[in-house]
mmCIF file of C-alpha atoms in Angstrom:
data_model
loop_
_atom_site.group_PDB
_atom_site.id
_atom_site.type_symbol
_atom_site.label_atom_id
_atom_site.label_comp_id
_atom_site.label_asym_id
_atom_site.label_seq_id
_atom_site.Cartn_x
_atom_site.Cartn_y
_atom_site.Cartn_z
ATOM 1 C CA MET A 405 -14.226 -15.555 31.567
ATOM 2 C CA GLU A 406 -12.759 -15.824 28.313
ATOM 3 C CA THR A 407 -11.145 -19.746 28.281
ATOM 4 C CA LEU A 408 -7.789 -20.788 29.267
ATOM 5 C CA ASN A 409 -6.964 -23.372 27.467
ATOM 6 C CA ASP A 410 -3.640 -25.703 27.915
ATOM 7 C CA CYS A 411 -2.880 -26.386 24.950
ATOM 8 C CA ALA A 412 -3.544 -24.569 20.785
ATOM 9 C CA ILE A 413 -3.291 -27.784 18.243
ATOM 10 C CA VAL A 414 -2.744 -25.465 14.689
ATOM 11 C CA GLY A 415 -3.026 -27.629 12.173
ATOM 12 C CA GLY A 416 -5.789 -30.567 11.681
ATOM 13 C CA GLY A 417 -3.513 -33.180 9.425
ATOM 14 C CA ILE A 418 -1.632 -36.643 10.503
ATOM 15 C CA GLY A 419 0.232 -34.385 13.201
ATOM 16 C CA GLY A 420 -1.731 -32.352 15.177
ATOM 17 C CA LEU A 421 -4.702 -35.051 15.483
ATOM 18 C CA THR A 422 -3.018 -37.689 16.600
ATOM 19 C CA ALA A 423 -1.105 -34.866 19.607
ATOM 20 C CA ALA A 424 -5.200 -34.336 20.483
ATOM 21 C CA VAL A 425 -6.029 -37.526 20.289
ATOM 22 C CA TYR A 426 -3.610 -37.668 23.391
ATOM 23 C CA LEU A 427 -4.015 -34.927 24.721
ATOM 24 C CA ALA A 428 -8.075 -35.650 25.209
ATOM 25 C CA ARG A 429 -6.434 -38.404 26.694
ATOM 26 C CA PHE A 430 -5.118 -36.707 29.150
ATOM 27 C CA ARG A 431 -8.373 -34.717 29.905
ATOM 28 C CA ARG A 432 -6.688 -31.687 29.112
ATOM 29 C CA ARG A 433 -8.787 -28.470 27.149
ATOM 30 C CA PHE A 434 -7.419 -27.647 23.993
ATOM 31 C CA VAL A 435 -8.356 -26.403 20.749
ATOM 32 C CA LEU A 436 -7.266 -27.613 17.759
ATOM 33 C CA LEU A 437 -8.038 -25.324 15.366
ATOM 34 C CA ASP A 438 -7.643 -27.027 11.436
ATOM 35 C CA GLY A 439 -7.143 -24.399 7.728
ATOM 36 C CA GLY A 440 -8.611 -27.743 6.141
ATOM 37 C CA SER A 441 -5.390 -27.694 3.801
ATOM 38 C CA SER A 442 -3.173 -30.880 5.534
ATOM 39 C CA ARG A 443 -0.986 -32.474 2.789
ATOM 40 C CA ALA A 444 -1.767 -36.229 3.977
ATOM 41 C CA ARG A 445 -5.200 -35.428 2.033
ATOM 42 C CA TRP A 446 -2.947 -35.524 -1.410
ATOM 43 C CA ILE A 447 -1.849 -39.015 -0.542
ATOM 44 C CA PRO A 448 -4.241 -41.750 -2.702
ATOM 45 C CA ARG A 449 -2.886 -44.377 -0.701
ATOM 46 C CA SER A 450 0.570 -45.467 1.439
ATOM 47 C CA ARG A 451 1.632 -48.723 1.340
ATOM 48 C CA ASN A 452 4.440 -48.442 3.916
ATOM 49 C CA HIS A 453 2.387 -47.018 6.515
ATOM 50 C CA PRO A 454 2.736 -49.359 9.380
ATOM 51 C CA ALA A 455 -1.207 -51.994 9.835
ATOM 52 C CA PHE A 456 -2.727 -51.007 6.575
ATOM 53 C CA PRO A 457 -1.584 -54.533 4.432
ATOM 54 C CA GLY A 458 -3.733 -52.887 2.226
ATOM 55 C CA GLY A 459 -2.406 -49.528 2.070
ATOM 56 C CA VAL A 460 -4.315 -46.439 3.429
ATOM 57 C CA THR A 461 -5.509 -43.496 1.612
ATOM 58 C CA GLY A 462 -4.590 -39.984 3.186
ATOM 59 C CA ASP A 463 -8.353 -38.907 3.786
ATOM 60 C CA GLU A 464 -8.943 -42.230 5.267
ATOM 61 C CA LEU A 465 -6.421 -41.794 7.857
ATOM 62 C CA LEU A 466 -7.532 -38.172 8.600
ATOM 63 C CA SER A 467 -11.192 -39.801 9.089
ATOM 64 C CA ARG A 468 -9.968 -42.302 11.244
ATOM 65 C CA LEU A 469 -8.223 -40.175 13.879
ATOM 66 C CA ARG A 470 -10.958 -36.912 13.661
ATOM 67 C CA ASP A 471 -13.442 -40.097 14.630
ATOM 68 C CA GLN A 472 -11.727 -41.132 17.106
ATOM 69 C CA LEU A 473 -11.006 -37.684 18.681
ATOM 70 C CA ALA A 474 -14.934 -37.500 18.629
ATOM 71 C CA GLY A 475 -15.038 -40.512 20.367
ATOM 72 C CA TYR A 476 -13.596 -38.394 23.380
ATOM 73 C CA GLY A 477 -16.035 -34.931 22.888
ATOM 74 C CA ALA A 478 -13.325 -33.583 20.599
ATOM 75 C CA ARG A 479 -13.658 -32.522 17.148
ATOM 76 C CA PRO A 480 -11.501 -29.676 15.469
ATOM 77 C CA VAL A 481 -12.444 -25.884 14.844
ATOM 78 C CA GLY A 482 -12.447 -24.914 10.845
ATOM 79 C CA ASP A 483 -10.320 -22.154 10.630
ATOM 80 C CA ARG A 484 -7.030 -21.172 9.785
ATOM 81 C CA VAL A 485 -4.983 -19.199 12.192
ATOM 82 C CA GLU A 486 -3.502 -16.077 11.136
ATOM 83 C CA ARG A 487 -1.581 -14.925 14.362
ATOM 84 C CA ILE A 488 -0.678 -15.610 17.076
ATOM 85 C CA GLU A 489 0.780 -13.410 19.861
ATOM 86 C CA ARG A 490 2.224 -13.741 22.889
ATOM 87 C CA GLU A 491 0.862 -12.017 26.007
ATOM 88 C CA PRO A 492 3.430 -10.522 29.101
ATOM 89 C CA ASP A 493 1.576 -13.537 31.258
ATOM 90 C CA GLY A 494 2.902 -16.397 28.375
ATOM 91 C CA VAL A 495 -0.573 -17.207 27.626
ATOM 92 C CA PHE A 496 -1.263 -17.409 23.699
ATOM 93 C CA ARG A 497 -3.570 -15.597 22.148
ATOM 94 C CA LEU A 498 -4.525 -17.181 18.507
ATOM 95 C CA ARG A 499 -6.334 -14.595 15.711
ATOM 96 C CA GLY A 500 -8.403 -16.688 13.336
ATOM 97 C CA ALA A 501 -9.510 -15.827 9.226
ATOM 98 C CA SER A 502 -12.587 -15.977 11.201
ATOM 99 C CA GLY A 503 -12.316 -13.523 13.407
ATOM 100 C CA THR A 504 -12.405 -15.577 16.558
ATOM 101 C CA GLU A 505 -9.914 -15.610 19.580
ATOM 102 C CA THR A 506 -8.467 -18.512 21.340
ATOM 103 C CA ARG A 507 -6.195 -18.066 24.308
ATOM 104 C CA ALA A 508 -3.796 -21.007 25.670
ATOM 105 C CA ARG A 509 -1.054 -21.654 27.946
ATOM 106 C CA THR A 510 0.618 -24.447 25.213
ATOM 107 C CA LEU A 511 1.384 -24.902 21.785
ATOM 108 C CA VAL A 512 1.897 -26.673 18.937
ATOM 109 C CA LEU A 513 2.513 -26.274 15.749
ATOM 110 C CA ALA A 514 1.667 -28.678 12.762
ATOM 111 C CA THR A 515 1.164 -26.564 10.137
ATOM 112 C CA GLY A 516 2.679 -29.102 7.442
ATOM 113 C CA VAL A 517 4.529 -27.740 4.342
ATOM 114 C CA SER A 518 3.125 -27.857 0.212
ATOM 115 C CA ASP A 519 5.001 -29.788 -2.401
ATOM 116 C CA ILE A 520 6.061 -27.085 -5.064
ATOM 117 C CA GLU A 521 3.746 -29.008 -8.231
ATOM 118 C CA PRO A 522 5.125 -29.052 -11.291
ATOM 119 C CA PRO A 523 2.756 -27.350 -14.022
ATOM 120 C CA ILE A 524 0.439 -29.333 -14.990
ATOM 121 C CA ALA A 525 -3.352 -28.850 -14.576
ATOM 122 C CA ASP A 526 -5.098 -30.624 -12.327
ATOM 123 C CA ALA A 527 -2.351 -30.865 -10.262
ATOM 124 C CA PHE A 528 -4.375 -32.327 -7.582
ATOM 125 C CA GLU A 529 -6.585 -34.486 -9.493
ATOM 126 C CA ALA A 530 -3.040 -36.264 -11.362
ATOM 127 C CA VAL A 531 -1.538 -37.113 -7.343
ATOM 128 C CA LYS A 532 -4.827 -38.327 -6.052
ATOM 129 C CA ALA A 533 -4.425 -40.430 -9.655
ATOM 130 C CA GLY A 534 -0.561 -42.275 -8.725
ATOM 131 C CA LEU A 535 0.465 -39.890 -11.718
ATOM 132 C CA VAL A 536 2.676 -37.016 -10.313
ATOM 133 C CA ARG A 537 4.678 -38.137 -7.269
ATOM 134 C CA HIS A 538 6.505 -36.827 -4.354
ATOM 135 C CA CYS A 539 7.961 -39.267 -2.364
ATOM 136 C CA PRO A 540 9.815 -42.086 -3.319
ATOM 137 C CA ILE A 541 10.553 -42.916 0.181
ATOM 138 C CA CYS A 542 6.233 -44.084 0.004
ATOM 139 C CA ASP A 543 5.487 -45.546 -2.770
ATOM 140 C CA ALA A 544 9.214 -46.491 -5.449
ATOM 141 C CA TYR A 545 8.450 -49.976 -4.292
ATOM 142 C CA GLU A 546 5.094 -49.902 -6.759
ATOM 143 C CA MET A 547 7.454 -48.283 -9.045
ATOM 144 C CA ILE A 548 9.212 -51.323 -9.648
ATOM 145 C CA ASP A 549 10.351 -51.710 -13.759
ATOM 146 C CA LYS A 550 8.388 -48.355 -14.513
ATOM 147 C CA ASN A 551 9.352 -45.871 -16.847
ATOM 148 C CA LEU A 552 9.764 -42.351 -14.696
ATOM 149 C CA ALA A 553 10.194 -38.685 -15.570
ATOM 150 C CA VAL A 554 11.934 -37.091 -11.830
ATOM 151 C CA LEU A 555 11.289 -32.797 -12.235
ATOM 152 C CA GLY A 556 14.260 -30.386 -10.980
ATOM 153 C CA ARG A 557 17.382 -29.176 -11.198
ATOM 154 C CA GLY A 558 20.034 -29.673 -8.842
ATOM 155 C CA ASP A 559 21.177 -32.540 -5.521
ATOM 156 C CA HIS A 560 17.302 -32.867 -4.771
ATOM 157 C CA CYS A 561 16.602 -34.081 -9.021
ATOM 158 C CA VAL A 562 19.925 -35.866 -8.445
ATOM 159 C CA GLY A 563 19.100 -37.736 -5.016
ATOM 160 C CA GLU A 564 16.423 -38.363 -5.953
ATOM 161 C CA ALA A 565 16.549 -39.780 -9.003
ATOM 162 C CA LEU A 566 19.356 -42.039 -8.010
ATOM 163 C CA PHE A 567 16.760 -43.555 -5.087
ATOM 164 C CA LEU A 568 14.566 -44.712 -7.823
ATOM 165 C CA ARG A 569 17.628 -46.646 -9.723
ATOM 166 C CA GLY A 570 17.313 -49.216 -6.874
ATOM 167 C CA TYR A 571 13.621 -49.540 -8.091
ATOM 168 C CA THR A 572 13.825 -48.957 -12.220
ATOM 169 C CA SER A 573 16.690 -48.445 -15.127
ATOM 170 C CA ASP A 574 14.055 -46.569 -16.879
ATOM 171 C CA ILE A 575 14.681 -42.657 -15.647
ATOM 172 C CA VAL A 576 14.736 -39.216 -17.004
ATOM 173 C CA ALA A 577 16.115 -36.118 -15.193
ATOM 174 C CA LEU A 578 14.111 -33.102 -16.304
ATOM 175 C CA THR A 579 15.137 -29.885 -15.411
ATOM 176 C CA ASN A 580 13.317 -27.830 -17.929
ATOM 177 C CA GLY A 581 15.426 -25.920 -19.568
ATOM 178 C CA ALA A 582 17.929 -24.617 -16.621
ATOM 179 C CA ALA A 583 21.232 -26.177 -16.243
ATOM 180 C CA LEU A 584 21.734 -28.779 -13.828
ATOM 181 C CA ALA A 585 22.378 -27.126 -10.549
ATOM 182 C CA CYS A 586 25.107 -29.431 -9.214
ATOM 183 C CA GLY A 587 27.174 -29.738 -12.121
ATOM 184 C CA GLU A 588 30.262 -32.024 -13.137
ATOM 185 C CA GLY A 589 29.401 -34.587 -10.433
ATOM 186 C CA GLY A 590 25.604 -34.571 -10.517
ATOM 187 C CA ARG A 591 25.256 -34.928 -14.308
ATOM 188 C CA ALA A 592 28.765 -38.091 -13.456
ATOM 189 C CA ARG A 593 26.669 -38.891 -10.759
ATOM 190 C CA LEU A 594 23.659 -39.691 -13.608
ATOM 191 C CA ALA A 595 25.503 -41.029 -16.312
ATOM 192 C CA ALA A 596 27.009 -43.787 -14.571
ATOM 193 C CA ALA A 597 23.558 -44.926 -13.125
ATOM 194 C CA GLY A 598 22.206 -45.187 -16.796
ATOM 195 C CA ILE A 599 19.684 -42.398 -15.945
ATOM 196 C CA ARG A 600 19.140 -39.756 -19.510
ATOM 197 C CA LEU A 601 19.220 -35.920 -18.550
ATOM 198 C CA VAL A 602 17.164 -33.615 -20.439
ATOM 199 C CA GLU A 603 17.967 -29.814 -19.750
ATOM 200 C CA GLU A 604 15.282 -28.420 -22.939
ATOM 201 C CA PRO A 605 13.087 -25.969 -21.973
ATOM 202 C CA ILE A 606 9.156 -28.259 -21.334
ATOM 203 C CA GLU A 607 6.532 -26.783 -23.545
ATOM 204 C CA SER A 608 3.682 -29.153 -21.577
ATOM 205 C CA ILE A 609 2.867 -31.297 -18.474
ATOM 206 C CA ALA A 610 -0.141 -33.337 -19.292
ATOM 207 C CA ARG A 611 -1.762 -36.471 -18.516
ATOM 208 C CA ALA A 612 -1.878 -38.922 -20.832
ATOM 209 C CA ALA A 613 -5.584 -39.317 -22.317
ATOM 210 C CA ASP A 614 -6.327 -42.234 -21.525
ATOM 211 C CA GLU A 615 -4.955 -41.973 -17.499
ATOM 212 C CA SER A 616 -2.258 -43.837 -18.157
ATOM 213 C CA GLY A 617 1.015 -42.059 -17.845
ATOM 214 C CA VAL A 618 1.654 -38.756 -18.348
ATOM 215 C CA VAL A 619 3.669 -36.979 -21.146
ATOM 216 C CA VAL A 620 6.518 -33.927 -20.358
ATOM 217 C CA LEU A 621 6.279 -32.171 -24.618
ATOM 218 C CA LEU A 622 10.135 -30.149 -24.717
ATOM 219 C CA ALA A 623 10.298 -27.267 -26.299
ATOM 220 C CA ASP A 624 11.611 -29.070 -29.325
ATOM 221 C CA GLY A 625 8.466 -31.231 -30.398
ATOM 222 C CA ALA A 626 10.557 -33.580 -28.506
ATOM 223 C CA GLU A 627 7.267 -36.222 -26.330
ATOM 224 C CA ILE A 628 8.707 -37.992 -23.393
ATOM 225 C CA ARG A 629 5.406 -40.265 -22.143
ATOM 226 C CA VAL A 630 6.296 -41.619 -18.242
ATOM 227 C CA ASP A 631 3.937 -44.243 -16.673
ATOM 228 C CA ALA A 632 4.792 -41.722 -13.705
ATOM 229 C CA LEU A 633 6.648 -37.713 -12.776
ATOM 230 C CA TYR A 634 8.372 -37.666 -9.422
ATOM 231 C CA SER A 635 8.458 -33.597 -8.968
ATOM 232 C CA ALA A 636 12.366 -32.842 -7.048
ATOM 233 C CA MET A 637 10.556 -29.604 -7.163
ATOM 234 C CA GLY A 638 10.849 -28.624 -3.445
ATOM 235 C CA MET A 639 7.930 -27.519 -0.794
ATOM 236 C CA ARG A 640 7.153 -24.870 0.975
ATOM 237 C CA PRO A 641 7.348 -25.110 4.871
ATOM 238 C CA HIS A 642 4.105 -22.961 6.178
ATOM 239 C CA SER A 643 6.848 -21.757 9.167
ATOM 240 C CA GLY A 644 5.766 -18.114 8.903
ATOM 241 C CA LEU A 645 3.901 -18.198 12.567
ATOM 242 C CA ALA A 646 6.807 -19.595 14.459
ATOM 243 C CA ALA A 647 9.159 -17.272 13.139
ATOM 244 C CA ASP A 648 6.579 -14.793 14.021
ATOM 245 C CA LEU A 649 7.338 -16.035 17.729
ATOM 246 C CA GLY A 650 10.678 -16.161 17.082
ATOM 247 C CA VAL A 651 11.297 -19.350 17.344
ATOM 248 C CA PRO A 652 14.486 -20.067 14.433
ATOM 249 C CA LEU A 653 14.120 -22.077 11.817
ATOM 250 C CA ALA A 654 16.228 -24.574 9.730
ATOM 251 C CA GLU A 655 18.233 -23.715 6.439
ATOM 252 C CA ASP A 656 14.897 -25.547 4.331
ATOM 253 C CA GLY A 657 12.773 -22.689 6.536
ATOM 254 C CA ARG A 658 11.267 -25.591 8.894
ATOM 255 C CA ILE A 659 11.555 -25.806 12.451
ATOM 256 C CA GLY A 660 13.935 -27.756 14.618
ATOM 257 C CA ALA A 661 12.560 -29.335 17.588
ATOM 258 C CA ASP A 662 15.081 -31.104 20.493
ATOM 259 C CA PRO A 663 14.006 -35.306 21.120
ATOM 260 C CA HIS A 664 10.031 -34.149 22.859
ATOM 261 C CA GLN A 665 9.749 -32.144 20.205
ATOM 262 C CA ARG A 666 10.031 -28.756 22.121
ATOM 263 C CA THR A 667 10.894 -26.002 19.897
ATOM 264 C CA ALA A 668 13.854 -23.019 20.913
ATOM 265 C CA VAL A 669 11.720 -20.771 22.048
ATOM 266 C CA GLU A 670 9.524 -22.187 25.573
ATOM 267 C CA GLY A 671 6.186 -23.638 25.865
ATOM 268 C CA VAL A 672 6.008 -24.259 21.836
ATOM 269 C CA TRP A 673 6.454 -27.485 20.504
ATOM 270 C CA ALA A 674 6.493 -28.578 16.796
ATOM 271 C CA VAL A 675 5.143 -31.858 15.263
ATOM 272 C CA GLY A 676 4.369 -33.353 11.216
ATOM 273 C CA ASP A 677 6.299 -32.372 7.668
ATOM 274 C CA VAL A 678 6.860 -28.235 8.887
ATOM 275 C CA VAL A 679 9.585 -30.362 11.298
ATOM 276 C CA THR A 680 13.001 -30.877 9.653
ATOM 277 C CA GLY A 681 13.432 -34.218 9.571
ATOM 278 C CA LEU A 682 11.426 -37.319 7.659
ATOM 279 C CA ASN A 683 8.216 -36.573 6.263
ATOM 280 C CA GLN A 684 5.926 -39.929 7.274
ATOM 281 C CA LEU A 685 3.332 -40.220 8.454
ATOM 282 C CA GLY A 686 4.473 -42.352 10.992
ATOM 283 C CA VAL A 687 6.719 -40.207 11.928
ATOM 284 C CA ALA A 688 3.637 -37.231 12.646
ATOM 285 C CA MET A 689 1.918 -39.380 14.320
ATOM 286 C CA ALA A 690 5.046 -40.378 16.300
ATOM 287 C CA GLN A 691 6.058 -36.937 17.133
ATOM 288 C CA GLY A 692 2.559 -35.937 17.634
ATOM 289 C CA GLU A 693 2.494 -37.937 20.177
ATOM 290 C CA ILE A 694 5.947 -36.959 22.195
ATOM 291 C CA ALA A 695 4.214 -33.612 22.389
ATOM 292 C CA ALA A 696 1.390 -33.989 23.729
ATOM 293 C CA THR A 697 2.930 -35.929 26.267
ATOM 294 C CA ASP A 698 5.698 -33.394 27.376
ATOM 295 C CA VAL A 699 3.031 -31.117 26.967
ATOM 296 C CA HIS A 700 1.042 -32.700 29.446
ATOM 297 C CA ASN A 701 3.991 -33.040 32.030
ATOM 298 C CA ARG A 702 4.711 -29.765 31.960
ATOM 299 C CA LEU A 703 1.443 -28.694 32.896
ATOM 300 C CA ARG A 704 1.629 -30.688 35.366
ATOM 301 C CA ARG A 705 4.658 -30.120 36.716
ATOM 302 C CA ASP A 706 3.789 -26.549 36.571
ATOM 303 C CA GLU A 707 0.037 -27.181 38.931
ATOM 304 C CA TRP A 708 1.444 -28.749 41.118
#
C-alpha cells in the first residue's frame, strides 16, 4: 500500500530542515524533498547568527542540521518537486523530477528564493569569497570603513546604499545605464548622504586579479574598484508550486503566512525566505519550528 505521510516538506534549506527536526521529535511520519539548491550554500560566513561567536558558514549550518536530523533516523530525499496536486480527499500528491511520487496529509513549503546576481563571471565563487554580497543586515558590520558599490536602479538600491552609509562613507551607487527609478527624491537622498551616483552603463564586473576586491569597468572607460559590491537587483521567489495550489502571492512574488506560518490554503504552511518578511537564518529556523508545531497540533486534533 502506498505510504501516506503526515507531512511533506519541500525544500531542504535552513527552514525546511528545522521543520523536519521538529517533526521527527514529534514522532511524525514525514518526508523532506530537497532539490539541493538552498540559498544558504552561498553564505561565506554569517557573523550575526546567534550562538556562533566566530560566525558560521552556510554549508556548516546545513550540515549540522542534517546531522541532527539523521540522529532521529531521517534524511532528506534528494529530489526536486516539479508538481503538487490535491486529491479529492484533500491529500497532497507530489511528483519529483526523478519520477517518484509522494503523498502527504499536510504540506510545508520551504522553497526559498534566488538572488539576481550581477553580471560577473563565477558569481557563486565571488559570493563565497565575500566580494559580492546581498545582505547588509547580515554583514554590514564587517564592511566598516570599506569602499563599497551598490548595484541596482530603484528604491531598493537607494535604501541599501543608505543602510550601508551607517558603516562607511565611501559608497557608490551604480545603475548600469538606467535612470534611477525612484527619481529626484532618490537622487536627493543619496546626495544628502554623500553617496555618489553613477548611471553610466557597465562594460564588465570582475574580481580583482589579487582577489582583494571587485573592479567595475564602465562603458566610458572609467574604472571603479571597491572592496565589495552589494547587489540590490532583487530576487526570484520559488513560489510556483504555491501558486499552482492557489496560494495567494504578495506583490514581490513571495508567500504570505499568518503567525502560525499557515498560508491561505488549508493544509499548506510556508517557511523561510519564500515567505514575505525578513530574510535571516534565525527567522527561517523560527518559522520552521512554528510551522512544524502547528502541523503536529493540527494533526493531533484530527486524530483525536
